[in-house]
Short mmCIF file of C-alpha atoms in Angstrom, two decimals:
data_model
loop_
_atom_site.label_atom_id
_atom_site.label_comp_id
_atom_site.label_asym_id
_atom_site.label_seq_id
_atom_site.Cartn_x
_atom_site.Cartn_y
_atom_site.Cartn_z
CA UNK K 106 -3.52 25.49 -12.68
CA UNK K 107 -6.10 23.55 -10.54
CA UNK K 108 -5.02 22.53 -7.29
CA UNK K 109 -7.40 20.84 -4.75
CA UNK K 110 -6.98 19.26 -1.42
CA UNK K 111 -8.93 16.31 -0.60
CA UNK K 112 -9.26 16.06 2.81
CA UNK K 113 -10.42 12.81 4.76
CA UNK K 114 -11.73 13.95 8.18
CA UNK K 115 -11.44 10.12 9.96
CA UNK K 116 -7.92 9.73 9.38
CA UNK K 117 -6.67 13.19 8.90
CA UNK K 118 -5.06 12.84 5.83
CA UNK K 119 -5.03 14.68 2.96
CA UNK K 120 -4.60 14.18 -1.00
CA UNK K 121 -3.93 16.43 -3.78
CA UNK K 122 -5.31 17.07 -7.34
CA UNK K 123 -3.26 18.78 -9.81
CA UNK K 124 -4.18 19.94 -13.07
CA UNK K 125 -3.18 21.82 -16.12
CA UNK K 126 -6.10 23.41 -17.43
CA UNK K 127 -4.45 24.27 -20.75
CA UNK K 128 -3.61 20.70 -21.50
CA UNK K 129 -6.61 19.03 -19.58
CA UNK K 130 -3.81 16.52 -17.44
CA UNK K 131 -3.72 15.90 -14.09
CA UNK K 132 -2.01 13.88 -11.11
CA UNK K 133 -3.09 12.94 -7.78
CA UNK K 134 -0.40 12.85 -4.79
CA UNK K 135 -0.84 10.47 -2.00
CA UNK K 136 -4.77 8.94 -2.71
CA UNK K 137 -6.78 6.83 -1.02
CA UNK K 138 -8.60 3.39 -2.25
CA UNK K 139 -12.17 4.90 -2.43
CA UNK K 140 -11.56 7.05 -5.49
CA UNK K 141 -14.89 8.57 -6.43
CA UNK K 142 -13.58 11.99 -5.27
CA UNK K 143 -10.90 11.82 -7.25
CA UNK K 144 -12.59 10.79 -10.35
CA UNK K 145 -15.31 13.51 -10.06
CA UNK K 146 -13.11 16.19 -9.79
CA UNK K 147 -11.41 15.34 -13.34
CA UNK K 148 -14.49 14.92 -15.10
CA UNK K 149 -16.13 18.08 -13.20
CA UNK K 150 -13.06 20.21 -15.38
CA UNK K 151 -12.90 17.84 -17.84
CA UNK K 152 -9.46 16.36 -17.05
CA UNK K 153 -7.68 13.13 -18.05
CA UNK K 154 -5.78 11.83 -14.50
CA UNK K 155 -2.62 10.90 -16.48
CA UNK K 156 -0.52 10.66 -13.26
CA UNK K 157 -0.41 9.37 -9.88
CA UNK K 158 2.37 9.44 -7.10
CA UNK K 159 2.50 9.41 -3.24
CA UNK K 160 4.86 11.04 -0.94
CA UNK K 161 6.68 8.23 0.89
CA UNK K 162 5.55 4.66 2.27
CA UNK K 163 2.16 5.42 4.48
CA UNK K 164 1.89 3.84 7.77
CA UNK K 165 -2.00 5.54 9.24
CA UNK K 166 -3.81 4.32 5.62
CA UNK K 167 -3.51 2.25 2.82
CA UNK K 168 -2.31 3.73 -0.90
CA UNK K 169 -4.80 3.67 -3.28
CA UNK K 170 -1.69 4.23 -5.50
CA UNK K 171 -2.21 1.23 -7.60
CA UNK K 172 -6.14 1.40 -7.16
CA UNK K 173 -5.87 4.71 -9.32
CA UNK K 174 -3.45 3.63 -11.70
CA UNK K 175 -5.40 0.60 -12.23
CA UNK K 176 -8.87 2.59 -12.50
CA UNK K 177 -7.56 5.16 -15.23
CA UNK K 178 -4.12 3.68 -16.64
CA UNK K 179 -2.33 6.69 -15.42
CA UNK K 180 1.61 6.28 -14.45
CA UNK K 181 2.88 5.47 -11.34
CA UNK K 182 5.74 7.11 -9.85
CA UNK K 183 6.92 6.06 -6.55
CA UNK K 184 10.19 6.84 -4.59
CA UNK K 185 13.45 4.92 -5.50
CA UNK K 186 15.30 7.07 -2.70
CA UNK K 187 16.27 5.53 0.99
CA UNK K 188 18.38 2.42 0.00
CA UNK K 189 17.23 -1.14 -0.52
CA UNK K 190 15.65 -1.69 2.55
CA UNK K 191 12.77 1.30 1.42
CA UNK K 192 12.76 0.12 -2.44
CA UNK K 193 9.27 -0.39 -3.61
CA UNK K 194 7.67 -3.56 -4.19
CA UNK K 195 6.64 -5.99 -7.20
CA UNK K 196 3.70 -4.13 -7.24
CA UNK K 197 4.92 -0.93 -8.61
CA UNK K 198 7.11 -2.97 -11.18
CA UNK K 199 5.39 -0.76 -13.83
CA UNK K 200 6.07 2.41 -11.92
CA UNK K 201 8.63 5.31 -12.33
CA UNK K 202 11.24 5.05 -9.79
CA UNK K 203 12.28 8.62 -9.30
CA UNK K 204 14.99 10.00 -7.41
CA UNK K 205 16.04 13.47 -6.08
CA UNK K 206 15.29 16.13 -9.05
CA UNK K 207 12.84 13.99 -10.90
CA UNK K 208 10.55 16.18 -12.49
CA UNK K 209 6.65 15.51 -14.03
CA UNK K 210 5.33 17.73 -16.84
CA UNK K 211 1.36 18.50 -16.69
CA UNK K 212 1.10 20.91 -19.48
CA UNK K 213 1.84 24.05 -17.64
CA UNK K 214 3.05 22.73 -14.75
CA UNK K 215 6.32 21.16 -13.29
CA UNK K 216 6.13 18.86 -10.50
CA UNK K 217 9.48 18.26 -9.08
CA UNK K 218 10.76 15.65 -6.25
CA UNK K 219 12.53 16.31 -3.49
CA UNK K 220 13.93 13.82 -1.48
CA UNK K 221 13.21 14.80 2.74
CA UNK K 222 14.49 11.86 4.35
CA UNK K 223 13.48 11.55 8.06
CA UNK K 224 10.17 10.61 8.81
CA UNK K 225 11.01 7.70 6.56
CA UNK K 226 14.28 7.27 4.68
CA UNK K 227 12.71 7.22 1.24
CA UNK K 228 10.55 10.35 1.47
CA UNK K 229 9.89 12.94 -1.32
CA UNK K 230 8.42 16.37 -1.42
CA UNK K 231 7.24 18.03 -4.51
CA UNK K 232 8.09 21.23 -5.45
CA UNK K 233 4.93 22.11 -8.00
CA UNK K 234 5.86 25.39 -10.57
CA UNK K 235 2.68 26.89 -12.01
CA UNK K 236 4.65 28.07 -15.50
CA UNK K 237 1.98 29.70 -17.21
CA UNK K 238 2.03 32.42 -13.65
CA UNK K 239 6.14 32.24 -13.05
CA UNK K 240 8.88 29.97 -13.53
CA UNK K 241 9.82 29.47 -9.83
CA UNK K 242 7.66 26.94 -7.87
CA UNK K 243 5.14 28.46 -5.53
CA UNK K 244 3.92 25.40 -3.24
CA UNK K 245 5.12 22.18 -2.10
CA UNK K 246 3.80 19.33 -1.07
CA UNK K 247 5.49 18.01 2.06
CA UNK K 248 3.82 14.80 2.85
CA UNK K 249 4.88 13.81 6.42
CA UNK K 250 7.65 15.83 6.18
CA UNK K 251 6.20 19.67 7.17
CA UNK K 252 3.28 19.84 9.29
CA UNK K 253 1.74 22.86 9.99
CA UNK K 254 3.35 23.82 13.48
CA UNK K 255 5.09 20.46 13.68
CA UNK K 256 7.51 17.89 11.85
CA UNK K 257 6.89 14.29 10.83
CA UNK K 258 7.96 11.99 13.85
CA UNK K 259 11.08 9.96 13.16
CA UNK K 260 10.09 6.78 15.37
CA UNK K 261 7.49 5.43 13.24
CA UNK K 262 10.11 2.63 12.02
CA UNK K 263 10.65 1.56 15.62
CA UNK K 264 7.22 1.64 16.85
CA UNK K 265 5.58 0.22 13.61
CA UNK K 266 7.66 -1.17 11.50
CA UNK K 267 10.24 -3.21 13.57
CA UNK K 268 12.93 -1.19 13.49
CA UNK K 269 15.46 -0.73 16.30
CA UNK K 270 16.46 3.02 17.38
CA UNK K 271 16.11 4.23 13.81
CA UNK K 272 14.28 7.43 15.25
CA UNK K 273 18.00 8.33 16.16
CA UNK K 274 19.00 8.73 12.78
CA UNK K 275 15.43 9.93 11.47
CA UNK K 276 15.41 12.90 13.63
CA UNK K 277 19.22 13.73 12.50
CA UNK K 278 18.11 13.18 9.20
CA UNK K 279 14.48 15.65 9.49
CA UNK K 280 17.17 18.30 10.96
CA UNK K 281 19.14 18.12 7.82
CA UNK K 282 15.77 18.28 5.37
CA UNK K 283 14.97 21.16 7.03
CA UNK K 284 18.13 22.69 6.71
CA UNK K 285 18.86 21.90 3.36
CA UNK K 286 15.97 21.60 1.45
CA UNK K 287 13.31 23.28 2.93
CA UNK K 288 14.74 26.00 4.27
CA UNK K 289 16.56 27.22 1.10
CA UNK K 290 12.39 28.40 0.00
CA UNK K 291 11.55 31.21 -0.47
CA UNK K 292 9.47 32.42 2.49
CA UNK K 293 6.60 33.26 0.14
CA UNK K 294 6.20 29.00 -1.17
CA UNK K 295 2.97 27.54 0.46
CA UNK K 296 3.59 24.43 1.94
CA UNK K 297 0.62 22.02 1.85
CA UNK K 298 1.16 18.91 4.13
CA UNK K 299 -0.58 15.22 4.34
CA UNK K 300 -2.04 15.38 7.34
CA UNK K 301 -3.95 17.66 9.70
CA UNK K 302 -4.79 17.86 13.50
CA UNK K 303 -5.55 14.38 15.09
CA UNK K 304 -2.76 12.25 12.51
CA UNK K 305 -0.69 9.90 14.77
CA UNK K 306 2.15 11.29 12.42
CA UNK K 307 3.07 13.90 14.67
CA UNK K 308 2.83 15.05 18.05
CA UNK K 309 1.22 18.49 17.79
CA UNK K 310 -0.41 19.13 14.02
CA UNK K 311 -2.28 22.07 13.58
CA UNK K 312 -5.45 22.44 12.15
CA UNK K 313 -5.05 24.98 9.85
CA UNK K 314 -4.61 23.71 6.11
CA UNK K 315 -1.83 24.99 4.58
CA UNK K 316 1.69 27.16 5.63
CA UNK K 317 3.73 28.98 3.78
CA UNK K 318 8.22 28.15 4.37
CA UNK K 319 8.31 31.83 5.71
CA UNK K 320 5.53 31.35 8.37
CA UNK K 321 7.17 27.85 9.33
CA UNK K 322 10.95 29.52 9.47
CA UNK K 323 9.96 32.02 11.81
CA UNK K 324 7.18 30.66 14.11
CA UNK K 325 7.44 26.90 14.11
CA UNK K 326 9.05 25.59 17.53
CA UNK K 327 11.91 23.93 15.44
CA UNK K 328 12.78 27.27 14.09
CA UNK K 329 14.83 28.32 16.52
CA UNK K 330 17.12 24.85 16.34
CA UNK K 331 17.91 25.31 12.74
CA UNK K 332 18.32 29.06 13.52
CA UNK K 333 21.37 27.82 15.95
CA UNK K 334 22.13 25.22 14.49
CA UNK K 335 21.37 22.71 17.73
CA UNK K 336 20.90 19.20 16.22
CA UNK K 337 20.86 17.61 19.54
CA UNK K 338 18.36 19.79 21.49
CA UNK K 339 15.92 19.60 18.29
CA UNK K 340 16.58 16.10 18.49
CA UNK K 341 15.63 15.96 22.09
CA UNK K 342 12.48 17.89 21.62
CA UNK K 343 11.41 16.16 18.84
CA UNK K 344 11.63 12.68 20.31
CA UNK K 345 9.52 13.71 23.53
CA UNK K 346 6.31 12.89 23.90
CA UNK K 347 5.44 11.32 20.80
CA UNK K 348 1.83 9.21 20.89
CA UNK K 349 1.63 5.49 20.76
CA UNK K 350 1.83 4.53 17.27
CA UNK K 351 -1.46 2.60 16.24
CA UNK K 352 -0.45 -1.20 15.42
CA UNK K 353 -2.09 -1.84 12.29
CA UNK K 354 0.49 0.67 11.15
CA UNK K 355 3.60 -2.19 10.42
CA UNK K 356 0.53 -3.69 8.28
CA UNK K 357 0.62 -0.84 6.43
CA UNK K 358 3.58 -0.14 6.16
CA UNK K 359 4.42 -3.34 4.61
CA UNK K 360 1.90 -4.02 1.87
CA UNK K 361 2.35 0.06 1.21
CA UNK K 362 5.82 -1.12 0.41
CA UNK K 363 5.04 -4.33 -1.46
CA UNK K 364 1.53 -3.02 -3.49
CA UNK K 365 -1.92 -2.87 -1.82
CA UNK K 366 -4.19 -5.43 -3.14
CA UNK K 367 -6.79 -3.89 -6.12
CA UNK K 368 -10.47 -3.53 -5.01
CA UNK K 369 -11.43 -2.92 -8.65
CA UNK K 370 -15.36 -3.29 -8.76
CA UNK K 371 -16.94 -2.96 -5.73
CA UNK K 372 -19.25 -5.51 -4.88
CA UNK K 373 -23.25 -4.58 -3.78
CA UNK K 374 -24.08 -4.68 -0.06
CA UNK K 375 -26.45 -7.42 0.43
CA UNK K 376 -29.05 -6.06 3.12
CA UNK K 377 -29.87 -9.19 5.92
CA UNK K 378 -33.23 -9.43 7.08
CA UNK K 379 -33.17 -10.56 11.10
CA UNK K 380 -33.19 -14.06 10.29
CA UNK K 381 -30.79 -14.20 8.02
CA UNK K 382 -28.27 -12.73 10.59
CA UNK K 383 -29.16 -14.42 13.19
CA UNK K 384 -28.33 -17.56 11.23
CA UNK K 385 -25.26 -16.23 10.27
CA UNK K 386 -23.88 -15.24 13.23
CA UNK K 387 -25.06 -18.77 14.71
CA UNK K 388 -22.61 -20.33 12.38
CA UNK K 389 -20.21 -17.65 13.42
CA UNK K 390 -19.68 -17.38 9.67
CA UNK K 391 -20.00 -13.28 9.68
CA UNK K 392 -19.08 -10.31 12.52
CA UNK K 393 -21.70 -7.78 13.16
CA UNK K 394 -20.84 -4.38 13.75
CA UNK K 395 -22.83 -1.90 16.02
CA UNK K 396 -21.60 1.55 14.81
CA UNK K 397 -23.99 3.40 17.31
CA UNK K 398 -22.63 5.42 20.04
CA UNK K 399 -21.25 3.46 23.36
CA UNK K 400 -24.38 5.16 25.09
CA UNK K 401 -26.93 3.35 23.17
CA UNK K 402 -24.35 0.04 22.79
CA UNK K 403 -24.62 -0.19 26.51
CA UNK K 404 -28.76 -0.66 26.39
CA UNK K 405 -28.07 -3.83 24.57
CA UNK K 406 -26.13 -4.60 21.48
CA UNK K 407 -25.29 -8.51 19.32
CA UNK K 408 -23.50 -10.21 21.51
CA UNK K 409 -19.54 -10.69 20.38
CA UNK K 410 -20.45 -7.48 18.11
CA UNK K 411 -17.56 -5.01 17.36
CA UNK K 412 -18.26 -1.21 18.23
CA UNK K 413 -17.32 0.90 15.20
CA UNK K 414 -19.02 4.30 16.36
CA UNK K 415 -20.22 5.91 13.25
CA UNK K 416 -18.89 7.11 9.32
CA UNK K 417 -16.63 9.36 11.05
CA UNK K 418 -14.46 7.66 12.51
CA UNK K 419 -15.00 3.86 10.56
CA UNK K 420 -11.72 3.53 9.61
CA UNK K 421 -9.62 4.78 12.87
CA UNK K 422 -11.52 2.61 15.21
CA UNK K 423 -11.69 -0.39 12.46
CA UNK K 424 -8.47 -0.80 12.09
CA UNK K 425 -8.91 -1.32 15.94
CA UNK K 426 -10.76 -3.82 16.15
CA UNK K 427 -10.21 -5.90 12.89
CA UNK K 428 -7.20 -7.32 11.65
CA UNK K 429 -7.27 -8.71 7.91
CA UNK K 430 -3.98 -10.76 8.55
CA UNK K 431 -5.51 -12.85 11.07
CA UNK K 432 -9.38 -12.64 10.70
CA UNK K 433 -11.06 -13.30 7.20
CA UNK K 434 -14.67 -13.35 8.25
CA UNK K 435 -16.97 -11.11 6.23
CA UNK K 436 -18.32 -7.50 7.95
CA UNK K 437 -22.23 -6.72 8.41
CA UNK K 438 -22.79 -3.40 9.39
CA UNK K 439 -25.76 -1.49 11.23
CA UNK K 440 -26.58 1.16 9.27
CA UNK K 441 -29.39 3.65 8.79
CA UNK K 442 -29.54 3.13 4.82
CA UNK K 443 -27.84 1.42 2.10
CA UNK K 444 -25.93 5.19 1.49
CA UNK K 445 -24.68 5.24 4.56
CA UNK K 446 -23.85 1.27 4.79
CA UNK K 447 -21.47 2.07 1.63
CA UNK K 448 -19.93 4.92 3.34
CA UNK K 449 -19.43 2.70 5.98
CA UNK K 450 -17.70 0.19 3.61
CA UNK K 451 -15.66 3.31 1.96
CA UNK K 452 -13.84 4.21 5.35
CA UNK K 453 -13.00 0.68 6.06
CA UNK K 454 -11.09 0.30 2.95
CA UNK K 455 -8.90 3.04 3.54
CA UNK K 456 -7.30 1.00 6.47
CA UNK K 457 -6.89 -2.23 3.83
CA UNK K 458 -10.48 -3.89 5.57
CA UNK K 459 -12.03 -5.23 2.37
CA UNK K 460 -14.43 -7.65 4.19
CA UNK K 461 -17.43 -5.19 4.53
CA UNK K 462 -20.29 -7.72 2.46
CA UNK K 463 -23.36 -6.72 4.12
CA UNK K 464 -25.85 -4.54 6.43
CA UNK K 465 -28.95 -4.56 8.54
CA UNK K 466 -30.82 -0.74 9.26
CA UNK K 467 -32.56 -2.07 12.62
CA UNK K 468 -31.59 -4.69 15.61
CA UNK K 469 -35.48 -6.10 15.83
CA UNK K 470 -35.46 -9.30 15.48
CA UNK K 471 -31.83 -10.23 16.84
CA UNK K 472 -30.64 -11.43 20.23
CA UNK K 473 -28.85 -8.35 22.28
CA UNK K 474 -27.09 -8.79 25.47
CA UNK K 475 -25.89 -5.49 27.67
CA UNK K 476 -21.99 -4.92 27.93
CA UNK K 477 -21.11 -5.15 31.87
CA UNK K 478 -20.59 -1.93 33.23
CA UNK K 479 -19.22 -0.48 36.65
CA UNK K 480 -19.71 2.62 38.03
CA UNK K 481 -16.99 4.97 39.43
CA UNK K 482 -18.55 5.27 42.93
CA UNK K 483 -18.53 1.25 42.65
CA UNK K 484 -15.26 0.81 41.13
CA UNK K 485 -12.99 -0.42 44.76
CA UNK K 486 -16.16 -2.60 45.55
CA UNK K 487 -15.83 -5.00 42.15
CA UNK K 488 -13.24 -7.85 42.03
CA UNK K 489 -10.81 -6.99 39.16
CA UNK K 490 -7.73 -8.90 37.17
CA UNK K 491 -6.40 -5.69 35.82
CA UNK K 492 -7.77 -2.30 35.56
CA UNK K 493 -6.97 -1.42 31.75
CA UNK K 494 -6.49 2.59 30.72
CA UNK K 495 -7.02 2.29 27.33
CA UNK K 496 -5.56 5.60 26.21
CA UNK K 497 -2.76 7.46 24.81
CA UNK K 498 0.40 6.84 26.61
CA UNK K 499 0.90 10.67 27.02
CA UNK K 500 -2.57 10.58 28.32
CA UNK K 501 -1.61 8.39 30.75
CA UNK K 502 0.96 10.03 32.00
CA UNK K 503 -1.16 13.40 32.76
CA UNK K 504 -3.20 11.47 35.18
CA UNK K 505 -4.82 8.07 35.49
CA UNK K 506 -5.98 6.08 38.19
CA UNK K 507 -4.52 4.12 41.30
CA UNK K 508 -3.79 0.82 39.83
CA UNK K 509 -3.98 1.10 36.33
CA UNK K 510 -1.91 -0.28 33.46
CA UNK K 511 -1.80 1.02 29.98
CA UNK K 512 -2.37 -0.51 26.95
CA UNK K 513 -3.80 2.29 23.97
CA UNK K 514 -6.99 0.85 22.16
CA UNK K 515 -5.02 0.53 19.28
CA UNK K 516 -2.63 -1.89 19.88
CA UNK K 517 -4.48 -3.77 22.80
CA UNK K 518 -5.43 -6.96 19.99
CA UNK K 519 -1.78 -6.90 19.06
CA UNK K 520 -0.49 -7.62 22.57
CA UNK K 521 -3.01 -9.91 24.50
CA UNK K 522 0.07 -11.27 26.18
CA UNK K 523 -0.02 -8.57 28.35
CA UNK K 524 -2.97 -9.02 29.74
CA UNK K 525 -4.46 -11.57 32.60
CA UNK K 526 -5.62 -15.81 31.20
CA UNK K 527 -8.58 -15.14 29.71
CA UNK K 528 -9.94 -17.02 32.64
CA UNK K 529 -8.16 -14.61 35.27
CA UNK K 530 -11.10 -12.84 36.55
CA UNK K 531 -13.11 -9.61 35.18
CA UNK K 532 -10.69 -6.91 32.84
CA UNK K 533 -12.17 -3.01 33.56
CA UNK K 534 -11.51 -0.89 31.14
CA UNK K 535 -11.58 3.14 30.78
CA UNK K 536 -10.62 6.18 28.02
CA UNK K 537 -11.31 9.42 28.22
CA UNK K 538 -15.14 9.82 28.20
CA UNK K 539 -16.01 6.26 27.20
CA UNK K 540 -15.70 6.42 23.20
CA UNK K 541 -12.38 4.47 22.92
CA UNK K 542 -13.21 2.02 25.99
CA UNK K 543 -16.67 0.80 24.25
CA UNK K 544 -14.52 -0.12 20.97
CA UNK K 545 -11.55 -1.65 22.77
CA UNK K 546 -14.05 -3.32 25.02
CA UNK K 547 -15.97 -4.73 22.19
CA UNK K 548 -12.55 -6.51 20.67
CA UNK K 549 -11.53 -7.86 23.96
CA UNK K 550 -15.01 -9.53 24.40
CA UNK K 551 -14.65 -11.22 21.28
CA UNK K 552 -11.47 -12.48 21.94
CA UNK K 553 -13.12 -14.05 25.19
CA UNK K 554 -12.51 -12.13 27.94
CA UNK K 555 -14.36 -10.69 30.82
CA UNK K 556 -14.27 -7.11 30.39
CA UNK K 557 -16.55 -3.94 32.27
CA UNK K 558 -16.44 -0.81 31.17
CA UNK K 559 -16.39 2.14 33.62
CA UNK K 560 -19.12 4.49 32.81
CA UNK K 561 -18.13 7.47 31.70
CA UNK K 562 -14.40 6.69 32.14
CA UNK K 563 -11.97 8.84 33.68
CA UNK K 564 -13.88 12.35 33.42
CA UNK K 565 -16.54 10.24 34.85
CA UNK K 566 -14.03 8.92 38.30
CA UNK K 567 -11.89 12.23 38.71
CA UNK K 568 -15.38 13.80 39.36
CA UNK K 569 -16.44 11.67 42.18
CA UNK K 570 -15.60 13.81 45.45
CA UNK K 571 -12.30 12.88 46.80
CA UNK K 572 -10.76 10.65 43.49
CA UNK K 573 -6.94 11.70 42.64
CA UNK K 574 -5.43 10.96 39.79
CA UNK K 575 -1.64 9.67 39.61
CA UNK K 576 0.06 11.32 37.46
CA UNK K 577 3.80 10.39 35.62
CA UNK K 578 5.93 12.68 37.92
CA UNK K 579 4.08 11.95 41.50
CA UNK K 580 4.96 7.84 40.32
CA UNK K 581 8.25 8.51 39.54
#
């Protein structure tokens, strides 16, 4: 058997590649839309992909599900656990619908679903059985189910996909996965999970890649819940503290759900010369992106530009900054090649941003303005409508300053009603170090408003003699 993670630093999610190497078949488990990877690997050990499935209905990416299928003619198989309200779209109507028990034959190898309800109601797990080695499986796949050192949260449906306390009955139902599907294993099954440390998934993902039930069962802190059987305090734990959910993730979660749209052949890059942008962004007919650090945005950058700092993180801080349900105007990029300009282009389409048509590898020749910036020791001296903290709401609540409202970078373009007229006065904004503010930033002064950063954000101010943080429990 060949079994290979994929794993996709930016958005800490991983796929999986699983072949018979008697039979030369394969599948793929919970892809992505750039699909190069996946296609490499077959023909490196000359495998046909014959099969393609995902674990439950993403939220953080877009499925490249139907991008695969399409690409090779393998089968779809999709979930048709969860009721109607989790059914899969028209755009699986060639897909197997599979339910608890279904099972996939590679050659060899048995790959058998498991239905884990909780972090969404339609979730499946796959138990895979190597049977040339033994005729008991030895890993499975838990998808947002099983992290290692945490659980999928439950509250996604509230916080991303309008739902209204369905994390109530997610967490019951994650205590009853665990119970009775999971932890009926044998301790020696490897449990390989979607996501890694930094997901918005969970709360407190490890970094590690893989588990095995037996390591989970006896050092995990839900063990001891299941161990005495206390649904309500492992509900109570679980629920605490979760992270603000991102909100490009009810985006996802709906065309997930319905079918993402088919790339199919990518289109070339065209490379713009200085004058060409310029006239393009005179029209207002493209939107340039500076993907340089905030440091070098702030010595002068296009103005309305959005920050996208760098491949690494392209697709997190895209989905930021661009929405594709309300803004239809074509990407150019700053890049230092064509390469890296296509990289570029490969992260964004993760997050369902298709709109990536061009690049430039210098800013001579274009008009730059600076981004207005404030100091910490200046900060009480500068008029201000709102001082924005544009972090995690857990963040927050460990310490922020006198003042300041939160609004997480990720979901500040989806709620603009919550922050001064446009013509109110000056916005400042502040992260952690400066990273997040310069992309927030960037959004909000495209949408019009007057926004200053604070240099070097809050490690910057809590260093100046005499600052104090605030933090949750001194408020309250």
């Amino acid at each position: 058997m060949l079994l290979e993670r994929i794993y996709d630093e930016d958005l800490a999610q991983a796929s999986y590649f699983i072949g018979c190497q008697a039979k030369g078949e394969a599948i793929v488990v919970d892809p992505r839309r750039d699909l190069d990877v996946y296609l490499d690997i077959a023909e490196k050990n000359g495998m046909t992909i014959i099969g393609v499935t995902e674990t439950h209905i993403h939220a953080d990416y877009l499925s490249g599900t139907r991008e695969l299928a399409a690409r090779t003619g393998a089968k779809m198989y999709v979930s048709d656990e969860g009721g109607p309200d989790w059914t899969y779209g028209d755009g699986f109507d060639d897909a197997v619908r599979m339910r608890h028990g279904h099972q996939i034959t590679l050659g060899n190898i048995t790959v058998e679903a498991q239905h884990t309800p909780g972090h969404t109601p339609e979730h499946l797990s796959f138990l895979i059985t190597d049977g040339a080695q033994s005729s008991e499986p030895g890993f499975v796949l838990t998808g947002d189910f099983v992290f290692v050192g945490d659980l999928g949260r439950p509250d996604l449906l509230d916080e991303a996909a309008g739902g209204v306390d369905t994390r109530f009955e997610g967490a019951k139902q994650l205590f009853a996965s665990l119970r009775d599907r999971f932890l009926t294993l044998p301790d020696y099954v490897q449990v390989l999970p979607a996501h890694g440390a930094g997901s918005a998934c969970g709360k407190a993902l490890g970094s590690v890649p893989s588990s095995t039930v037996g390591y989970e069962r006896n050092f995990s802190w839900w063990s001891r819940y299941l161990k005495n059987n206390d649904e309500q305090g492992f509900i109570a734990e679980l629920l605490e503290g979760q992270p603000d959910a991102h909100a490009y993730f009810g985006r996802m979660k709906i065309e997930n759900r319905e079918g993402p749209a088919v790339i199919g052949e990518v289109q070339e890059l065209t490379e713009y010369t200085a004058a060409e942008l310029t006239a393009a962004l005179a029209n207002d007919s493209v939107i340039f992106v500076d993907t340089r650090h905030n440091t070098e945005v702030h010595t002068g950058t296009v103005p309305r530009s959005l920050n996208i700092p760098g491949v690494e993180k392209a697709a997190s801080y895209g989905a930021w900054v661009y929405n594709p349900e309300t803004e239809s105007r074509p990407l150019v990029l700053l890049a230092d090649s064509r390469e890296e300009a296509e990289e570029l282009r490969d992260h964004l389409v993760r997050v369902g941003i298709d709109s990536a048509r061009g690049f430039v590898t210098s800013l001579d020749g274009l008009e730059l303005v600076q981004p207005q910036i404030v100091l910490p020791k200046d900060l009480d001296s500068v008029d201000r409508a709102l001082l924005l903290d544009v972090r995690n709401k857990t963040e927050y609540a460990d310490g922020h300053l006198p003042g300041a409202t939160q609004l997480s970078g990720g979901r500040v373009l989806w709620n603009l009603g919550e922050l001064p007229a446009k013509d109110a006065g000056t916005i400042i904004t502040y992260c952690q170090s400066g990273v997040r503010n310069s992309v927030a930033a960037s959004a909000l002064r495209r949408e019009g408003y007057d926004v200053a950063e604070l240099k070097g954000s809050y490690l910057a101010w809590i260093a100046e003699p005499g600052n104090e943080p605030v933090v949750a429990a001194a408020a309250a």
